C-alpha angles and dihedrals in degrees: 000000000000128000101065096126131077129191138029110239099004096045129180122195119186132197140180142066135257094252100027124106093271149340125223149138151223122235112203124186099033107144118247121253099040111143107223127209101212092188092061089051088053092046089057091050090050090060091057100038121113123248094038095125143004093262098060135061113298097220104135108228120156088199092203109174118221117197116216105180146000097053127089126175091348096310136099114250097202092252124111113295108225123194142170136198114198121225108230109165108046117154100186092169088071085072103043092098092062097049092113098021131081120229112227114256093007129112092252096101098040094047090052092048092048102040105018089230135063140185102234094185103108092330096297112225093000091061116114084234084088089069091072088077089052090056092055091050091047092048089056091045089055092055090051089057104034093159090066115088123207123199110186127168147144108277099177144008113197107315093337104103130182105234101199123103120241095251089055097058132092108235090205088068097063094082092037093090136033092246091058091225112143093211106081097202091052092042093056091051091048094050092048091050094049090052090050093049091048090052089057092054087245136114138223138205134219145161138272122208120207126192123191117198135191092024109164122238117263106041115141135034123259101237127033097349098056110160092237090047092057092045088051092051091047093051096042089052089066117097113265097011112141103167145027129189132166133194111352089350115176092345086066091066088070095057135083120243089246088058098041102047114104107225120217130249117212091260094056097258116119133244091228130017106216086136089069094231095298126094124175088358091300128106114249100196096262124114115287112220133174144162127230119202119212122195123222112280108269098223109088128187087223134089116267135173117244139146132255132221091280092055093251120144109243137166122245140176128197120248137188130032121334139159113256085203121016094195100092092052091043094063096083089043093055091049093047091053093048090050092051091053095047095045091051095050092047090054089049091053091053093050093048094061129071 
């Protein structure tokens, strides 16, 4: 299986399956001499871990990261940083009923068609459990670029949308509720709705908004390695993501060019920021902001028709512990992937200048 690495200079490779002994990763290209705050890395993992509130999966995983290499006396050595996160609460029997059946809208069928074998226990490598390793990589990337500020939060659940703009919110309110929405009124509605959906044995999707501040000018390349293209790839590689838009996004298609153009101030900043901080694939120094759309979780605690490996129509129902809405736990994953992209481009910029 290819495609387990992300990044050019700051590169993260992940390994492991949902119900294997452990998951983990290797970070290659992190410069030597970086003092790491290991508690901050663990704090980021704690935001993603299961069982943290009543509206997420109740799988009890401590998600404690153990570093194996690349760090000595609290500083990076410049060698590959290896780490593992033990799987402690697997209940593989919850998946025995789908050993020969394909869950609708999951990777079960496509994995079997591509590889001829699949780990049906929690989805194996296709499980969102893999994203814990991304959070570790992103947490280290953030410490490499401390001047960059990330603001990431739930902006909608189903049809319930937070109406405030990102510059109007209080960042301290993001972690004040289990939905991770910085608008208390919207957060309360979202939480109530998720609980209602869960009681029906159903699931719901939503969106995460990410804002990146203090990004220097000049990150990104103008052709295939556009900054927004790499951000899009990063976000679309996350489980359950169905859409990515930055700047004005799809709303920009409804505007005239005379309305959409960001006019310049004398210092090179712009009077508006419909470009989303990126023009021609290169950062222009303005805030970068984008939205990531997550579909409803595919596993339902309801009966559905599907097919088995023999092509026979069968009935199945999800069992075990699943998120009724993945969005709240996706917030730190989106931020981690954004940090990986920005850190990688900043290292590329340093290496391209004498």
